[in-house]
XYZ file of C-alpha atoms in Angstrom:
307
model
C 85.404 59.151 133.075
C 83.211 60.258 135.996
C 79.968 58.429 135.323
C 77.908 57.370 138.333
C 76.094 54.165 139.205
C 72.828 56.063 138.835
C 73.765 57.057 135.276
C 74.541 53.412 134.494
C 71.142 52.328 135.858
C 69.304 55.002 133.891
C 71.123 54.253 130.640
C 70.607 50.507 131.022
C 66.880 51.033 131.555
C 66.677 53.254 128.467
C 68.358 50.518 126.427
C 66.028 47.853 127.836
C 62.864 49.872 127.151
C 64.138 51.774 124.085
C 62.235 54.751 125.437
C 63.056 57.641 127.754
C 59.387 57.849 128.737
C 59.095 54.160 129.657
C 62.444 54.269 131.451
C 61.262 57.210 133.557
C 58.064 55.346 134.461
C 59.874 52.167 135.505
C 62.503 54.115 137.471
C 59.854 56.373 139.094
C 61.684 59.454 137.835
C 60.499 62.406 135.796
C 61.179 62.326 132.077
C 63.393 65.467 132.236
C 65.469 63.865 135.018
C 66.082 60.782 132.882
C 66.946 62.938 129.848
C 69.481 64.911 131.904
C 71.115 61.726 133.198
C 71.337 60.395 129.646
C 72.915 63.632 128.389
C 75.447 63.721 131.240
C 76.354 60.096 130.567
C 76.631 60.643 126.788
C 78.877 63.677 127.286
C 81.588 61.384 128.651
C 81.901 59.430 125.392
C 83.176 60.667 122.018
C 80.942 58.171 120.205
C 77.116 58.438 120.205
C 75.265 56.012 122.479
C 71.842 56.792 121.022
C 70.229 58.368 117.988
C 66.869 60.140 117.885
C 64.883 59.837 114.673
C 61.437 61.357 114.692
C 60.055 60.659 118.142
C 61.896 57.391 118.638
C 65.237 56.752 120.298
C 67.583 54.181 118.768
C 70.530 52.572 120.535
C 73.779 52.510 118.564
C 75.999 49.422 118.418
C 78.449 51.213 120.693
C 75.614 52.066 123.063
C 74.594 48.421 123.308
C 78.168 47.421 124.163
C 78.264 50.059 126.908
C 74.872 48.829 128.187
C 76.206 45.257 128.412
C 79.205 46.485 130.407
C 76.916 48.598 132.613
C 74.782 45.554 133.397
C 77.850 43.594 134.500
C 79.037 46.466 136.686
C 75.638 46.804 138.368
C 75.479 43.057 138.971
C 78.872 43.185 140.683
C 77.745 46.117 142.832
C 74.660 44.155 143.794
C 76.837 41.155 144.687
C 78.908 43.406 146.967
C 75.729 44.621 148.684
C 74.558 41.031 149.184
C 77.913 39.954 150.640
C 77.958 42.922 153.009
C 74.468 42.135 154.283
C 75.371 38.449 154.593
C 78.323 39.275 156.840
C 75.926 41.266 159.003
C 73.836 38.102 159.441
C 70.942 39.259 157.255
C 69.026 37.192 154.691
C 70.083 38.528 151.304
C 69.546 37.768 147.645
C 66.844 38.013 145.034
C 63.390 36.403 145.091
C 62.123 35.894 141.533
C 58.432 35.202 140.968
C 56.296 35.120 137.825
C 52.521 35.331 138.179
C 49.479 35.329 135.909
C 47.618 38.630 135.699
C 44.749 37.758 138.058
C 47.266 36.640 140.689
C 48.182 40.286 141.283
C 45.181 40.295 143.631
C 46.743 37.411 145.594
C 50.535 37.320 145.634
C 51.312 40.723 147.210
C 49.511 39.758 150.425
C 51.731 36.685 150.819
C 54.855 38.793 150.284
C 54.343 41.927 152.371
C 55.460 40.770 155.823
C 58.234 38.571 154.442
C 59.742 41.505 152.548
C 59.377 43.811 155.538
C 61.103 41.258 157.777
C 63.961 40.873 155.299
C 64.751 44.335 153.903
C 67.929 43.130 152.169
C 65.953 40.743 149.939
C 65.206 42.092 146.472
C 61.915 41.124 144.853
C 61.576 40.617 141.119
C 57.942 39.868 140.258
C 56.732 39.639 136.680
C 52.974 39.892 136.023
C 52.214 38.417 132.622
C 50.114 35.861 130.745
C 50.061 32.169 131.551
C 52.207 31.137 128.578
C 55.055 33.450 129.581
C 54.758 32.393 133.221
C 55.260 28.747 132.261
C 58.086 29.645 129.861
C 59.950 31.485 132.617
C 59.577 28.401 134.808
C 60.750 26.065 132.033
C 63.797 28.265 131.390
C 64.630 28.333 135.112
C 64.410 32.131 135.095
C 62.342 32.321 138.295
C 62.167 30.673 141.694
C 58.387 30.346 141.731
C 55.264 30.909 139.671
C 51.708 31.477 140.879
C 48.984 29.881 138.755
C 45.427 28.605 139.120
C 45.909 25.703 136.701
C 48.951 23.444 136.714
C 50.993 23.188 133.498
C 50.296 19.947 131.643
C 53.764 19.383 130.188
C 56.074 20.373 133.023
C 56.836 18.441 136.206
C 56.460 20.745 139.176
C 56.245 20.752 142.945
C 53.624 22.979 144.504
C 52.228 24.638 147.574
C 48.476 25.304 147.664
C 47.832 28.845 148.834
C 44.205 29.840 148.394
C 40.904 28.738 146.885
C 40.137 30.432 143.579
C 36.363 30.745 143.189
C 34.848 31.773 139.865
C 31.292 33.113 139.598
C 28.988 34.216 136.814
C 28.852 38.012 137.059
C 27.113 40.869 135.259
C 26.340 44.553 135.597
C 24.558 45.391 138.830
C 20.867 46.189 138.462
C 20.188 43.859 135.555
C 17.138 41.795 136.500
C 17.340 38.251 135.176
C 14.416 35.860 135.254
C 14.627 33.683 138.332
C 14.422 29.903 138.467
C 15.803 29.454 134.943
C 17.736 26.272 134.353
C 21.402 26.613 133.526
C 20.972 26.037 129.785
C 18.384 28.803 129.482
C 20.558 31.218 131.449
C 23.554 30.821 129.193
C 21.607 30.709 125.930
C 20.473 34.279 126.526
C 23.631 35.824 128.003
C 26.261 37.494 125.774
C 29.520 36.187 127.251
C 32.854 37.953 127.453
C 35.876 35.643 127.255
C 39.469 36.137 128.307
C 42.178 35.640 125.673
C 43.243 32.158 124.549
C 45.698 30.564 126.963
C 44.271 32.347 130.000
C 43.668 30.084 132.993
C 40.353 31.840 133.626
C 39.276 31.151 130.049
C 40.323 27.496 130.276
C 38.251 27.047 133.426
C 35.273 28.820 131.846
C 35.444 26.756 128.650
C 35.744 23.527 130.628
C 32.605 24.450 132.572
C 30.712 25.193 129.345
C 31.844 21.893 127.845
C 31.048 19.842 130.958
C 27.536 21.326 131.150
C 27.009 20.993 127.372
C 25.975 24.626 127.146
C 25.214 26.709 124.076
C 26.583 30.222 124.625
C 26.659 33.583 122.892
C 30.270 34.758 122.606
C 30.163 38.553 122.618
C 33.874 39.412 122.728
C 37.374 38.395 123.811
C 39.523 40.621 126.023
C 43.117 40.349 127.198
C 42.849 41.228 130.904
C 40.472 40.847 133.813
C 40.428 44.629 134.184
C 39.177 44.983 130.610
C 36.526 42.325 131.224
C 35.344 44.130 134.374
C 35.002 47.453 132.573
C 33.078 45.808 129.739
C 30.697 44.224 132.236
C 30.185 47.514 134.082
C 29.431 49.169 130.740
C 26.726 46.574 130.130
C 28.445 44.832 127.225
C 28.008 41.326 128.571
C 28.595 38.765 131.303
C 31.501 36.544 132.248
C 32.711 33.854 134.626
C 35.406 35.510 136.727
C 37.511 34.925 139.855
C 35.895 36.686 142.777
C 39.337 37.610 144.116
C 39.531 40.530 141.678
C 35.986 41.819 142.166
C 35.933 43.041 145.762
C 35.724 46.750 144.982
C 33.135 46.301 142.214
C 30.939 44.130 144.441
C 31.171 46.489 147.427
C 30.356 49.532 145.280
C 27.532 47.582 143.610
C 28.845 47.995 140.079
C 28.851 44.240 139.472
C 26.558 41.517 140.776
C 26.969 37.778 141.213
C 24.353 35.809 139.296
C 23.154 32.673 141.020
C 23.607 29.655 138.791
C 23.682 25.892 139.334
C 27.213 24.492 139.206
C 28.818 27.751 140.274
C 31.087 28.845 141.795
C 33.848 26.804 140.204
C 36.637 26.281 142.714
C 40.254 25.846 141.688
C 43.411 26.564 143.688
C 45.978 29.309 143.588
C 49.187 27.304 143.635
C 52.777 28.389 144.085
C 54.780 26.095 141.821
C 58.445 25.448 141.024
C 60.442 23.055 138.854
C 60.499 19.540 140.252
C 63.882 18.890 141.875
C 64.880 22.568 141.892
C 67.525 23.482 144.465
C 66.246 26.612 146.139
C 68.394 29.573 147.088
C 68.443 30.506 150.800
C 65.955 33.312 150.055
C 63.546 31.027 148.184
C 63.825 28.385 150.920
C 63.117 30.998 153.591
C 60.073 32.224 151.672
C 58.644 28.704 151.433
C 59.167 28.221 155.176
C 57.433 31.532 155.818
C 54.417 30.535 153.713
C 54.110 27.148 155.393
C 54.024 28.863 158.771
C 51.876 31.907 158.011
C 49.637 31.206 155.011
C 46.547 30.272 157.041
C 46.766 33.487 159.076
C 47.208 35.533 155.891
C 44.179 33.854 154.298
C 42.028 34.525 157.368
C 43.083 38.169 157.629
C 43.233 39.196 153.978
C 40.816 36.899 152.178
C 38.085 36.178 154.695
C 35.739 38.434 152.704
C 35.765 35.893 149.826
C 34.254 33.180 151.987
C 31.660 35.618 153.315
C 30.480 36.664 149.837
């Protein structure tokens, strides 16, 4: 047997994604390169690891056993790398964070310098919906989560990072009648909602309920990016976090619509399980945020306050 660590990584990713194409995308390799690595790995075993039927690849039972062994091997290699770096006096380990989709406009800016200062730290950041973010926290699968609304059924500690301001927005160039009261504005606007469970949707629905508004629900979309494109296409209006609209506002594709009671301000909050014992990496990241978050906000997010 002369398989390499790279072949183990490639095969494990193919098993995890059940797709050569998806594996190549996640590994930042070409599809032919991944296929060659798979073939070279398979050639070392007398029993098939995969089967191709139609356009789909299936993992055999033997292949799944090899994948499980490969994962253990790679974890041990990673542990060796961590120990080596530790002996050199470097901060090592993995930082695991789960964030809601809109938080992708926020979290990277609070990570960049920390990761550059600690090159031996490995970042695992999952961008997903709110339900899965909270589940990963409940199952103790991550160190931190970034949300705009705190979970109602989970005790957490938190660090406030940044104001999250939500405005009523629509396609640029649409001329709405001025001086309308809030009820008249919303009665005549086709609204685009995020999917159920979204923090943005919860905030929007709470605003509608608090103001006792009658609204026209035009559609429901799963991501902020989809909502933005629908707005730009003229399909409707929505209440959205300004943090994800910088480019569209600067290029005048989307406009903010002045409305009483808006913006709604919530907080982007880094949260973790109450009583959780942090790893050295997680503890160092919290210390870094406490020391540098105000400077990061001023440098990277000052445009929000100026809007």
